[in-house]
């Protein structure tokens, strides 16, 4: 039987613990607010020479950049503030938005790491592969992967890309008799996944006809949405808060589905290599692919990639090799649908080179100059990756004398660069002749960056360009493209360029 004295003692201790907890919590809150204040004051000093839109002390410019208005807003601010301006994601976190070719050239000539505060959100999905690695680890992986993108490896891919494109076009032919417009992005995404599986992994996935393969496409779609939403939510930048939230749970589930798919790809190839006697034996039977080279790659010291590194590179290439290319192809087809005169000129050029298109080879791709100009102009208007980030390790003095101090981060905003009227005359107009041979000599070397530039440029850009040429050529030989004027697409940034 408890005495009143013992109850009072217990009550007093609980009350004391609550008071101590409250004081500790209050102290931590005050400390956090003080840190945010000090950081904000430092950032205000560092960026005082870069005017930009006013920002709130707590939530920065967040309310000024709703998802559906972000890209046109960026383009309008690029016209108002020359070269660059600071965009505040919170009151104590900002990125210098850069959209000037000279600024781009200077930053990309250095080897600054990717922005940790941005790219860290991708790691639970694609791991620490080429996209997010920095320093010596990045250099080692880049050197090991470079042979996988040699022209001798890429040449046989053209026929495989054509096979995948024809499967999609056969589906479209059946659907074209319906009195409705066709939403093409999912079809294109499945086609680029099918093509990637054939080219990079020598696997006939049949994913365009097998609806179960949509599980991977859906996982990629979910992850793109969830991770871009996380970047916009300051509270979700905290790992503890995020992983205990419903969004964090959905991210784990989607990443698990994506990993299951890539794990199956790796395991299947390992078994095949063991059964067929290694790389040399396989090379006598078929072309080597990305995964062959990855599995058998060795450093100068004779070390191979660890299992974790291997999966990270496969996950990275699965994402970048199909989702960014799918975005590029989808917007390319839309651009030509809205510009029938250029579409017809491409069709005529393609017919002159390919005839009926029953055969398309590597050599054909170099004989399509006008088509290539149209592809580049579509990539200018609709860059698949709207922006990339860097953490500045050494203080930079820009050509106009403004200084960016070490320790800050920049967003190289490719979309704003490509729509910058100081760089491109009438930037909203679709004009393929910007990329004619005579105009290329007048163009700044860093005015057009759909694949970035410098040492960290896109390792798969030739793969992507080849696939865009193959798909466009075969599509225009079969179809006339027209836009659905009742449902105009609205470009939005979801890691890659999508439509709302």
Short mmCIF file of N, CA, C and O in Angstrom, two decimals, residues 272-284 288 292 296:
data_model
loop_
_atom_site.label_atom_id
_atom_site.label_comp_id
_atom_site.label_asym_id
_atom_site.label_seq_id
_atom_site.Cartn_x
_atom_site.Cartn_y
_atom_site.Cartn_z
N UNK A 272 25.01 -15.89 -65.72
CA UNK A 272 25.32 -16.11 -67.14
C UNK A 272 26.82 -16.08 -67.38
O UNK A 272 27.36 -16.91 -68.13
N UNK A 273 27.52 -15.12 -66.75
CA UNK A 273 28.97 -15.03 -66.91
C UNK A 273 29.66 -16.29 -66.39
O UNK A 273 30.60 -16.81 -67.01
N UNK A 274 29.19 -16.81 -65.27
CA UNK A 274 29.79 -18.02 -64.69
C UNK A 274 29.54 -19.23 -65.60
O UNK A 274 30.42 -20.06 -65.82
N UNK A 275 28.33 -19.33 -66.14
CA UNK A 275 27.97 -20.48 -66.97
C UNK A 275 28.69 -20.46 -68.32
O UNK A 275 29.03 -21.52 -68.86
N UNK A 276 28.96 -19.25 -68.85
CA UNK A 276 29.52 -19.15 -70.21
C UNK A 276 31.02 -18.90 -70.23
O UNK A 276 31.60 -18.71 -71.29
N UNK A 277 31.65 -18.90 -69.05
CA UNK A 277 33.11 -18.87 -69.02
C UNK A 277 33.76 -17.51 -69.02
O UNK A 277 34.92 -17.38 -69.43
N UNK A 278 33.04 -16.47 -68.61
CA UNK A 278 33.64 -15.16 -68.46
C UNK A 278 33.52 -14.26 -69.67
O UNK A 278 32.89 -14.59 -70.67
N UNK A 279 34.17 -13.11 -69.57
CA UNK A 279 34.02 -12.04 -70.55
C UNK A 279 34.51 -12.43 -71.94
O UNK A 279 33.85 -12.17 -72.95
N UNK A 280 35.65 -13.09 -72.03
CA UNK A 280 36.20 -13.44 -73.34
C UNK A 280 35.30 -14.42 -74.08
O UNK A 280 35.08 -14.31 -75.28
N UNK A 281 34.75 -15.39 -73.34
CA UNK A 281 33.86 -16.37 -73.96
C UNK A 281 32.59 -15.71 -74.46
O UNK A 281 32.10 -16.00 -75.57
N UNK A 282 32.04 -14.77 -73.67
CA UNK A 282 30.81 -14.09 -74.08
C UNK A 282 31.06 -13.18 -75.28
O UNK A 282 30.24 -13.08 -76.18
N UNK A 283 32.22 -12.53 -75.32
CA UNK A 283 32.53 -11.60 -76.41
C UNK A 283 32.59 -12.31 -77.76
O UNK A 283 32.43 -11.68 -78.80
N UNK A 284 32.82 -13.62 -77.75
CA UNK A 284 32.85 -14.38 -79.01
C UNK A 284 31.44 -14.70 -79.50
O UNK A 284 31.24 -15.08 -80.65
N UNK A 288 29.67 -6.99 -76.23
CA UNK A 288 29.74 -6.73 -74.79
C UNK A 288 28.85 -5.54 -74.46
O UNK A 288 28.66 -4.65 -75.29
N UNK A 292 28.40 -6.21 -68.61
CA UNK A 292 29.58 -7.07 -68.79
C UNK A 292 30.83 -6.33 -68.33
O UNK A 292 31.64 -6.85 -67.55
N UNK A 296 33.25 -7.00 -64.89
CA UNK A 296 34.63 -7.46 -65.08
C UNK A 296 35.66 -6.34 -64.97
O UNK A 296 36.86 -6.58 -65.18
#
